[in-house]
CSV table of C-alpha atoms in Angstrom, one decimal:
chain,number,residue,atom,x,y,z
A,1,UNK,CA,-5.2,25.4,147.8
A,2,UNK,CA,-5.1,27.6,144.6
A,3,UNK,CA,-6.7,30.7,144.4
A,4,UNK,CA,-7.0,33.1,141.7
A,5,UNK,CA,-6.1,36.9,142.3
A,6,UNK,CA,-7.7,39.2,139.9
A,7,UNK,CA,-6.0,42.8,139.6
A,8,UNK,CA,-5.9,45.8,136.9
A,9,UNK,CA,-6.0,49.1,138.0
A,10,UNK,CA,-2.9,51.0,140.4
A,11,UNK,CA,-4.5,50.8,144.1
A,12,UNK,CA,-5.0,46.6,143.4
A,13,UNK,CA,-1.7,46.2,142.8
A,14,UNK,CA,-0.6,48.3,146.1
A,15,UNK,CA,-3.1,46.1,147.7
A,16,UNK,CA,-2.5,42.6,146.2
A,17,UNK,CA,1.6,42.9,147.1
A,18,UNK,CA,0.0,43.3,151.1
A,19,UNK,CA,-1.0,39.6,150.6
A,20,UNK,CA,0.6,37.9,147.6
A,21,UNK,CA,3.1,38.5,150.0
A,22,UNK,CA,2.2,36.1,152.8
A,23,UNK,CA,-0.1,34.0,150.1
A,24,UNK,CA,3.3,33.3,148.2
A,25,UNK,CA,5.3,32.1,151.6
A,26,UNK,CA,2.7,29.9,153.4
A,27,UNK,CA,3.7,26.5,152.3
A,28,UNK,CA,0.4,25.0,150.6
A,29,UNK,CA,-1.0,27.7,148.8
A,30,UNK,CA,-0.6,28.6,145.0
A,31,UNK,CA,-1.7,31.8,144.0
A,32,UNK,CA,-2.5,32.8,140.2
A,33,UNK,CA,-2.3,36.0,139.2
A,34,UNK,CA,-4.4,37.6,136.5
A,35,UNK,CA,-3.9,41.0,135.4
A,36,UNK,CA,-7.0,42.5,133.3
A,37,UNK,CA,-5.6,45.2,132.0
A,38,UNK,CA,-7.6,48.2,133.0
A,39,UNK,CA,-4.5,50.5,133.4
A,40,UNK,CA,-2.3,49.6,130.6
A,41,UNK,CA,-0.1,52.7,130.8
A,42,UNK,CA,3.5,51.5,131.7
A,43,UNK,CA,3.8,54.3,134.8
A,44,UNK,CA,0.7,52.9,135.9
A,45,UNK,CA,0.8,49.1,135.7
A,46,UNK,CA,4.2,47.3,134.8
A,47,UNK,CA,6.5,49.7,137.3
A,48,UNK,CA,4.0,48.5,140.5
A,49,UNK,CA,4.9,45.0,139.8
A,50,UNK,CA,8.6,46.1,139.5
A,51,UNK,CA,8.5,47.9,142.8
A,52,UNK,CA,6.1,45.9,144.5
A,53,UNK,CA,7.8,42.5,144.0
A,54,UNK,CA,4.6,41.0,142.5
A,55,UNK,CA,5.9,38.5,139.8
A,56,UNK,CA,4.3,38.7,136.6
A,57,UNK,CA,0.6,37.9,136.1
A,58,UNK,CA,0.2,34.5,135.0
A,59,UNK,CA,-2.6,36.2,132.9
A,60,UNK,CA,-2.6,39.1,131.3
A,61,UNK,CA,-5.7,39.7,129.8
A,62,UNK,CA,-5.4,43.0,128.0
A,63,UNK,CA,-8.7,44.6,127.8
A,64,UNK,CA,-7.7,48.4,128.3
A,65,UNK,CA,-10.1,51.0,128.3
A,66,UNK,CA,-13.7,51.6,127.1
A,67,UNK,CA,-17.4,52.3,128.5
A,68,UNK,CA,-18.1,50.9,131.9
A,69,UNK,CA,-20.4,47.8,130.0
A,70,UNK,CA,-17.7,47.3,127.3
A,71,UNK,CA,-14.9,47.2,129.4
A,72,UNK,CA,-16.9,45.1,132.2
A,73,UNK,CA,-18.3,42.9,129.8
A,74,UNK,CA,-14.9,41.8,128.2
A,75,UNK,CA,-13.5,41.3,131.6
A,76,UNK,CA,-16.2,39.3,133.0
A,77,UNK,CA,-16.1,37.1,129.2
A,78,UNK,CA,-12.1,36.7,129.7
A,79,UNK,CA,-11.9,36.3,133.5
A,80,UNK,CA,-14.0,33.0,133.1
A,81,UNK,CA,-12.1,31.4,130.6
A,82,UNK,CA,-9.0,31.6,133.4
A,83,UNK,CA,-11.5,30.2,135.9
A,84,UNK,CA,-12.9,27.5,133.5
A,85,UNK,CA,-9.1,26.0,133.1
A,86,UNK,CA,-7.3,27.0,136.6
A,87,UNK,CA,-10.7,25.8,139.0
A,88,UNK,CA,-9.6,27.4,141.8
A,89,UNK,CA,-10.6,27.0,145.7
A,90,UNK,CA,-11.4,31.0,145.7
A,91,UNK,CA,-10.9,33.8,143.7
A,92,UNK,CA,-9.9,36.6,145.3
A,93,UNK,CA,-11.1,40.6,144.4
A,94,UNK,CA,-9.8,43.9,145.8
A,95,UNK,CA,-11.5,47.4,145.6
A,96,UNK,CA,-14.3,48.7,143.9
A,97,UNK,CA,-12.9,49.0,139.9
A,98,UNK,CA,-14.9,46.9,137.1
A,99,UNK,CA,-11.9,44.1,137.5
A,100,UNK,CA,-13.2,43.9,140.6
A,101,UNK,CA,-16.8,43.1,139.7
A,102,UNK,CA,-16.0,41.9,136.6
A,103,UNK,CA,-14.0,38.9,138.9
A,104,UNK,CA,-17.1,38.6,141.8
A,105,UNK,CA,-19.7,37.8,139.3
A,106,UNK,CA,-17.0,34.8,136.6
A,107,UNK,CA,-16.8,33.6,140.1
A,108,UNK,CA,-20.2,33.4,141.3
A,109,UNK,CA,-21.7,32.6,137.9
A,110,UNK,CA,-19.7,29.0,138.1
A,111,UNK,CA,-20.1,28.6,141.8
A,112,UNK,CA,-16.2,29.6,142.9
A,113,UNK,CA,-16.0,31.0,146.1
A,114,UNK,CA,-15.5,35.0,146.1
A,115,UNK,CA,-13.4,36.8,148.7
A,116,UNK,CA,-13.4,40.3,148.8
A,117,UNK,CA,-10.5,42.3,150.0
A,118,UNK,CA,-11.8,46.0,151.6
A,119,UNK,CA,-15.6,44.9,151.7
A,120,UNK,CA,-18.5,47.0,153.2
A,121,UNK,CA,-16.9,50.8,152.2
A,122,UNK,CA,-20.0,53.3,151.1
A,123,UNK,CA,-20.0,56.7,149.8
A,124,UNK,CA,-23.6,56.6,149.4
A,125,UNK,CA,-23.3,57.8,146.3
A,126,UNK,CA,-25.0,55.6,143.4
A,127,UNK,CA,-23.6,58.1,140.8
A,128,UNK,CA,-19.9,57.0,141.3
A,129,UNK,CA,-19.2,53.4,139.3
A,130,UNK,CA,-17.2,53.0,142.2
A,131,UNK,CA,-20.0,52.5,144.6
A,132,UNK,CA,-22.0,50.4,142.3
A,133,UNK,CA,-18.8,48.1,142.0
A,134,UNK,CA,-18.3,48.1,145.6
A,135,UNK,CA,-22.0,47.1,146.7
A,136,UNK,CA,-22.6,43.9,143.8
A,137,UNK,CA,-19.8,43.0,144.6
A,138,UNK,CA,-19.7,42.3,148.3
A,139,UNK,CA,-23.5,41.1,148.2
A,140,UNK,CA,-21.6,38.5,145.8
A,141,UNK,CA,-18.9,37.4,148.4
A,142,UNK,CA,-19.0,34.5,150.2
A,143,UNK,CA,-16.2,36.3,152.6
A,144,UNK,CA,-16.1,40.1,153.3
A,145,UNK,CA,-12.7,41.4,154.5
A,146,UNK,CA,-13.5,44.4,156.3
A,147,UNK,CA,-11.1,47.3,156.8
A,148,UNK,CA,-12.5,49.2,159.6
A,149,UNK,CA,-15.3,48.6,161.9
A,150,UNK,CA,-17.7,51.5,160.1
A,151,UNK,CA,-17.5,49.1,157.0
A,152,UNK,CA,-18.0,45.9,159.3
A,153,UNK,CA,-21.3,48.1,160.3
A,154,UNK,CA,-22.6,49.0,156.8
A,155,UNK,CA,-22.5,45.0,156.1
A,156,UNK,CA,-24.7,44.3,158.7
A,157,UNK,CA,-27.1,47.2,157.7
A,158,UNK,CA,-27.2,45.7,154.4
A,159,UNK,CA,-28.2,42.4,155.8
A,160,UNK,CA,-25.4,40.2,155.5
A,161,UNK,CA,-24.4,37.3,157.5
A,162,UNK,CA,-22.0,38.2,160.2
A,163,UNK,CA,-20.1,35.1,159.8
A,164,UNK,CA,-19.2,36.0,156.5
A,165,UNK,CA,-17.7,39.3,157.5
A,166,UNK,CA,-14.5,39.6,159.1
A,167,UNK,CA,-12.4,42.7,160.6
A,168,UNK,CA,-9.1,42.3,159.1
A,169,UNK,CA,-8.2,46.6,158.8
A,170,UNK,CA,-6.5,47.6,155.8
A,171,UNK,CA,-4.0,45.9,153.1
A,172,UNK,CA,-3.0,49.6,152.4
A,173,UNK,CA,-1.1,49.8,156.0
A,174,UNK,CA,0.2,46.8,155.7
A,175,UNK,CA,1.8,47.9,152.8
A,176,UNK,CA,2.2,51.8,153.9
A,177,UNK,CA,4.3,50.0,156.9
A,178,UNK,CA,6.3,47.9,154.7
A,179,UNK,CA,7.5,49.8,151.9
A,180,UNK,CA,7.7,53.6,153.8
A,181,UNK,CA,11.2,52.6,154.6
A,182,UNK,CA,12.1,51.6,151.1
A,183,UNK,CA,10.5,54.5,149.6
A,184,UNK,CA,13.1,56.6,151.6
A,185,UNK,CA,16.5,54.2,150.4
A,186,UNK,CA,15.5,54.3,147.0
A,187,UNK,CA,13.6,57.5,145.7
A,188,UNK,CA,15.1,60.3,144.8
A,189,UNK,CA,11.8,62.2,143.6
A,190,UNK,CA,12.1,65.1,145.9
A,191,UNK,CA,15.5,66.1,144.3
A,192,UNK,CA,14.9,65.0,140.4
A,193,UNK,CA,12.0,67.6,140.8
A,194,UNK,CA,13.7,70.3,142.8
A,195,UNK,CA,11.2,69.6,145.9
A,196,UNK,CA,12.0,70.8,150.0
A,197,UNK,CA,9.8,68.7,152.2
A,198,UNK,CA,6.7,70.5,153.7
A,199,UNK,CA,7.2,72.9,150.8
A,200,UNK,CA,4.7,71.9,148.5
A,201,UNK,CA,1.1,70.8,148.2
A,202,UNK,CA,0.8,67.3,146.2
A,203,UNK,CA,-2.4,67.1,144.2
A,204,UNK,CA,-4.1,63.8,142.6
A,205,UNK,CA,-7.3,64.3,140.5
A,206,UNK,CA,-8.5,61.5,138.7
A,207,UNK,CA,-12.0,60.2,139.3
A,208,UNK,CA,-14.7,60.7,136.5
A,209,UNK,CA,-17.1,63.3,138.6
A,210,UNK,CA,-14.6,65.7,138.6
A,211,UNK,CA,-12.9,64.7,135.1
A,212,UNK,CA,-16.1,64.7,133.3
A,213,UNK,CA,-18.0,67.2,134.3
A,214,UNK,CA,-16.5,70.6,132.8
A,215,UNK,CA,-17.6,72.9,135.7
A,216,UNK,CA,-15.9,71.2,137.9
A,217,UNK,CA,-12.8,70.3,136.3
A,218,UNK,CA,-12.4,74.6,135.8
A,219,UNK,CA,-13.1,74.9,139.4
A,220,UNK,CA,-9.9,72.6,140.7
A,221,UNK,CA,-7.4,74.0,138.1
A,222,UNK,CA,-8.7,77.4,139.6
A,223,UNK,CA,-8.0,76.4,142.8
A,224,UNK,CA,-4.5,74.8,141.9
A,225,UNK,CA,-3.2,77.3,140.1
A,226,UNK,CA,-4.5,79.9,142.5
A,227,UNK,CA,-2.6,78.3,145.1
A,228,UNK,CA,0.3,77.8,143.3
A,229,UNK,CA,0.7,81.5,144.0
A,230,UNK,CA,1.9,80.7,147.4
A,231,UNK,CA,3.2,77.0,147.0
A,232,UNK,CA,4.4,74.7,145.0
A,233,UNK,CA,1.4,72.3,143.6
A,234,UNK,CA,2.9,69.2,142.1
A,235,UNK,CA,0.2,66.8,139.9
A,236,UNK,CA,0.8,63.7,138.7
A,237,UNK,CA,-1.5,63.3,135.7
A,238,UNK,CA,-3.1,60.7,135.8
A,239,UNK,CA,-4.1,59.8,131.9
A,240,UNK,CA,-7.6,60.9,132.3
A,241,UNK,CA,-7.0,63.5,133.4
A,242,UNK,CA,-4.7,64.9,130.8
A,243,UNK,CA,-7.1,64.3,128.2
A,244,UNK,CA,-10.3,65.9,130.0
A,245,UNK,CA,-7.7,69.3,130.7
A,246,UNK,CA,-6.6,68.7,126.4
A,247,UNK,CA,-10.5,68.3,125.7
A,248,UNK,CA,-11.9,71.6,128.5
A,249,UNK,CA,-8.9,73.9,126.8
A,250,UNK,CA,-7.7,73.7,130.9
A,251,UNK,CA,-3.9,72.2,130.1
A,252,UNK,CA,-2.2,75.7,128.9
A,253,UNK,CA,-3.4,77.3,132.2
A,254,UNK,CA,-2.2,74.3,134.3
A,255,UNK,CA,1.2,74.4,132.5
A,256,UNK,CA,3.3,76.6,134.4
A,257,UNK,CA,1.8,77.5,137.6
A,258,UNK,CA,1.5,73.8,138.9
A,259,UNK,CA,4.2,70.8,138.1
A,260,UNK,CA,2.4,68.7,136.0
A,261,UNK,CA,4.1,65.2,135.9
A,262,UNK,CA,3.5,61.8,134.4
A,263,UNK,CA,2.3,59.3,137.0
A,264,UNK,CA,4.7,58.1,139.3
A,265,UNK,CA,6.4,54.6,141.1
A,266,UNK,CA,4.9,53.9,144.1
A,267,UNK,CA,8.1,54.4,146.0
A,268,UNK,CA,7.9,57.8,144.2
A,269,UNK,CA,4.0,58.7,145.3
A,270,UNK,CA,5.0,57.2,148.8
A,271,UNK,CA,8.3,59.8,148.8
A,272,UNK,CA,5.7,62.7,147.6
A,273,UNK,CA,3.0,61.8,150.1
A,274,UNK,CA,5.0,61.7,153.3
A,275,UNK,CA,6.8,64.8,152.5
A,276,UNK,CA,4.0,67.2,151.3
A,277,UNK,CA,2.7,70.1,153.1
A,278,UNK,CA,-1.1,69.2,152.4
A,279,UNK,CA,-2.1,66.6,150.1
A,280,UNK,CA,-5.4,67.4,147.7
A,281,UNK,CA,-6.9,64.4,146.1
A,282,UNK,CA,-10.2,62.7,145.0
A,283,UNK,CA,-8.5,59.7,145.4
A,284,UNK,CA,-10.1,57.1,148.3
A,285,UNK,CA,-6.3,55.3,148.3
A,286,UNK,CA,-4.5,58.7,148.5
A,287,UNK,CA,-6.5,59.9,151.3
A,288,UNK,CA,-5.7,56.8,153.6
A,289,UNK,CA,-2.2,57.3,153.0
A,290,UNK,CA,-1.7,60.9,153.7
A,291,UNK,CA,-3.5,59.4,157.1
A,292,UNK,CA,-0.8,57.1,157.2
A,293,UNK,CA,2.2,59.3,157.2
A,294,UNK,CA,0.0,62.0,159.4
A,295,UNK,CA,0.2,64.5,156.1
A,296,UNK,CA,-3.5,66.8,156.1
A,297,UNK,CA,-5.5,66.2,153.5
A,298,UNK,CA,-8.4,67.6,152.0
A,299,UNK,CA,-10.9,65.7,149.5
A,300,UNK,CA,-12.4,67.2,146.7
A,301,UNK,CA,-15.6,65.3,146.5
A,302,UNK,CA,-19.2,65.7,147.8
A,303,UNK,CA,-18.9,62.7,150.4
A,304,UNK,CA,-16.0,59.7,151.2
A,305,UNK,CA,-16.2,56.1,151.9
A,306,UNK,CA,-13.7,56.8,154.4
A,307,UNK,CA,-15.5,58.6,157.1
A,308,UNK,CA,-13.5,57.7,160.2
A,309,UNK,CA,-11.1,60.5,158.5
A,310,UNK,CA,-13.1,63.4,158.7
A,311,UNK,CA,-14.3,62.6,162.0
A,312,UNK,CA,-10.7,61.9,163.1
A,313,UNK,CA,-10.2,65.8,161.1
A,314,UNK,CA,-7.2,64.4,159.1
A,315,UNK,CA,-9.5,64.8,155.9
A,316,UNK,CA,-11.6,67.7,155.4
A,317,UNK,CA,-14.2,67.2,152.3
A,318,UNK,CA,-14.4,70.5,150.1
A,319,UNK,CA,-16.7,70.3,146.6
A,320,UNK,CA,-14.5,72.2,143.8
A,321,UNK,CA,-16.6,75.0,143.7
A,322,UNK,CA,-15.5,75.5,147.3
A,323,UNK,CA,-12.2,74.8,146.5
A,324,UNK,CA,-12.1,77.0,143.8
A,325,UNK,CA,-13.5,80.2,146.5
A,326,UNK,CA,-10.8,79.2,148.7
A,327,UNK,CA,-7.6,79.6,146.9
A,328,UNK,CA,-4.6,79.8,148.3
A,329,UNK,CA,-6.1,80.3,151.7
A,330,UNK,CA,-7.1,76.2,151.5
A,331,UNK,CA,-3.4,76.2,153.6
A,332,UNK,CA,-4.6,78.2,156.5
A,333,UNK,CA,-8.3,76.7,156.8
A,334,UNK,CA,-7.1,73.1,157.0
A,335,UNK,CA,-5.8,73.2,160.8
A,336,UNK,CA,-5.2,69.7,161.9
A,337,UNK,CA,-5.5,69.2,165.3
A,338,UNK,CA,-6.2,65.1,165.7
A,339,UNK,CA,-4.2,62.6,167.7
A,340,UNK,CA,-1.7,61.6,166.1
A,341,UNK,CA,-2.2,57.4,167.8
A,342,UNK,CA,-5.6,56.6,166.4
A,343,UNK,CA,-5.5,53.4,164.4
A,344,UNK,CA,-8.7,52.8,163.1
A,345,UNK,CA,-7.1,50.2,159.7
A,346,UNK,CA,-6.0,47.8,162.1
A,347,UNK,CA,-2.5,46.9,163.5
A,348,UNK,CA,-0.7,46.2,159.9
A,349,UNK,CA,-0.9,42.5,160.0
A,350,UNK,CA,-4.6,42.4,157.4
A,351,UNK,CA,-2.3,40.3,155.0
A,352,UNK,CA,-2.1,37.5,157.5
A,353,UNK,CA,-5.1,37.8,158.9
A,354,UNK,CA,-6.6,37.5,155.2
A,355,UNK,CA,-4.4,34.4,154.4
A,356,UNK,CA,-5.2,32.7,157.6
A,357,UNK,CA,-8.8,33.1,157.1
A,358,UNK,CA,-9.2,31.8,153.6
A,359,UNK,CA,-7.3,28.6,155.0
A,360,UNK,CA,-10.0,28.2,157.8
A,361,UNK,CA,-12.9,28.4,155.1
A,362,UNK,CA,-11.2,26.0,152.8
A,363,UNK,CA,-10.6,23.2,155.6
């Protein structure tokens, strides 16, 4: 059976090494692995499939960045060609980035069979690309992999077959699980950057509602550096987001009171997540894992696909204009108080479960 994996942005790659993993060992099975190019930036592409023990893409299709219908567009153009020549059993997507889409619909289009890894997640939010991704694309699945049982539910709201949905829980554990233990042998973050655990806040601000939009862009970088007062704030820039604090005139008041870095390893991030204080993020992936290693975090959006969080009272949702009030008190009002054995992602085997099913369809 040969099936085509289709990554391009950091969280697929965290996601894909969950089950090229047990794709790769199960004797039968020949996984190609094409690489779009959406995150081009070294930190944030090659160094995952260093870490991750992902072998090189078989493709690498270099499309970079660009407008959500440019960039989409080229991918969906390229991604066929790989499909035309390799005519696999399935073609597998992850996620909710235009690689993701961008894969669903080349496979649908010639009639491949689509198999989406973290279906049924909803912000309810049409204005994030992220939610528009996530939606076409699982109502172009032939097989939904669910990572918790609120996305199993919004599937069957939407109307889709049951027997096309299955519960697996999340890549993102299986991987938290496997590569926590690394992260501790082989980073040596904390020290290079003169870090104590539980003595500073780790920050992550990269999605285009906040990035875009100038009001609320001031509004974290108010809150951060505010903070900063009391803590230290450590933010990995994420590319975006350097050029929206060049472009707002917000980078010289970042510089100083918070550590801005480049993007990090994953064995790095993992290292900076488990140790922090309280982790701040718009990041979906980032909040999961700061659930992982039982690290508070609060979300600076509107709303979160991940909802079991908030109700669980590991993630507490702030808008930036909230955050921005807040300050340095955001240390004191985040007061988790959750059990620390609820396991609503699954038991850390979704990579085998994933593997296992795809086998069963293909019989």
């Amino acid at each position: 059976m040969k099936i085509v994996t289709v990554v391009g942005a950091r969280p697929q790659f965290i996601k894909a090494a969950a089950v090229s993993r047990i794709l790769r060992s199960t004797p039968g099975l020949n996984e190609i692995l094409v690489h779009t190019g959406q995150h081009y930036d070294e930190n944030m592409s090659d160094v995952f499939f260093e870490e991750l023990n992902i072998p090189r893409p078989d493709y690498h299709l270099g499309i970079g960045s660009g407008s959500h219908g440019a960039q989409t567009g080229r991918m969906l153009e390229a991604i066929e060609q790989v499909l035309l020549a390799e005519r696999p059993n399935w073609v597998l997507v992850y996620g909710d980035t235009n690689s993701t889409l961008a894969g669903a619909l080349a496979a649908a289009k010639l009639h491949i069979p689509v198999a989406h890894v973290e279906a049924g997640l909803r912000s309810f939010n049409r204005k994030m690309p992220e939610e528009i991704n996530r939606v076409l694309t699982d109502h172009a699945a032939d097989l939904l992999f669910a990572p918790t049982e609120a996305a199993v539910e919004n599937l069957r709201r939407e109307g889709i077959p049951g027997e096309r949905v299955i519960f697996v829980g999340d890549v993102m554990y299986d991987a938290a699980l496997y590569f926590g233990t690394r992260a501790e042998q082989r980073s040596d973050v904390l020290a290079r950057l003169g870090l104590k655990a539980q003595n500073y806040v780790l920050a992550t601000i990269h999605r285009a509602e906040n990035t875009d939009n100038a009001d609320r862009l001031r509004d974290i970088v108010s809150g951060l550096v505010d903070l900063a007062h009391d803590i230290a704030v450590v933010l990995p820039l994420h590319p975006r987001t350097r050029g929206a604090l060049q472009r707002e005139g917000l980078l010289d008041k970042a510089i100083g009171p918070i550590c801005l870095i480049d993007p990090v390893g994953y064995l790095d991030m993992i290292m900076l997540e488990k140790h922090a204080r309280l982790i701040i993020t718009d990041s979906g992936g980032v909040q999961k894992e700061a659930f992982f290693y039982r690290v508070p975090c609060i979300t600076l959006r509107n709303e979160t696909e991940w909802t079991e969080l908030v109700t669980l009272g590991w993630n507490q949702l702030c808008p930036p204009a909230q955050f921005a009030a807040l300050g340095r008190t955001v240390l004191h009002v985040h007061n988790c108080s959750a059990a620390v054995d609820s396991q609503p992602y699954g038991s850390g085997n979704a990579g085998v479960l994933i593997v296992s099913a795809l086998q069963k369809q293909t019989q």
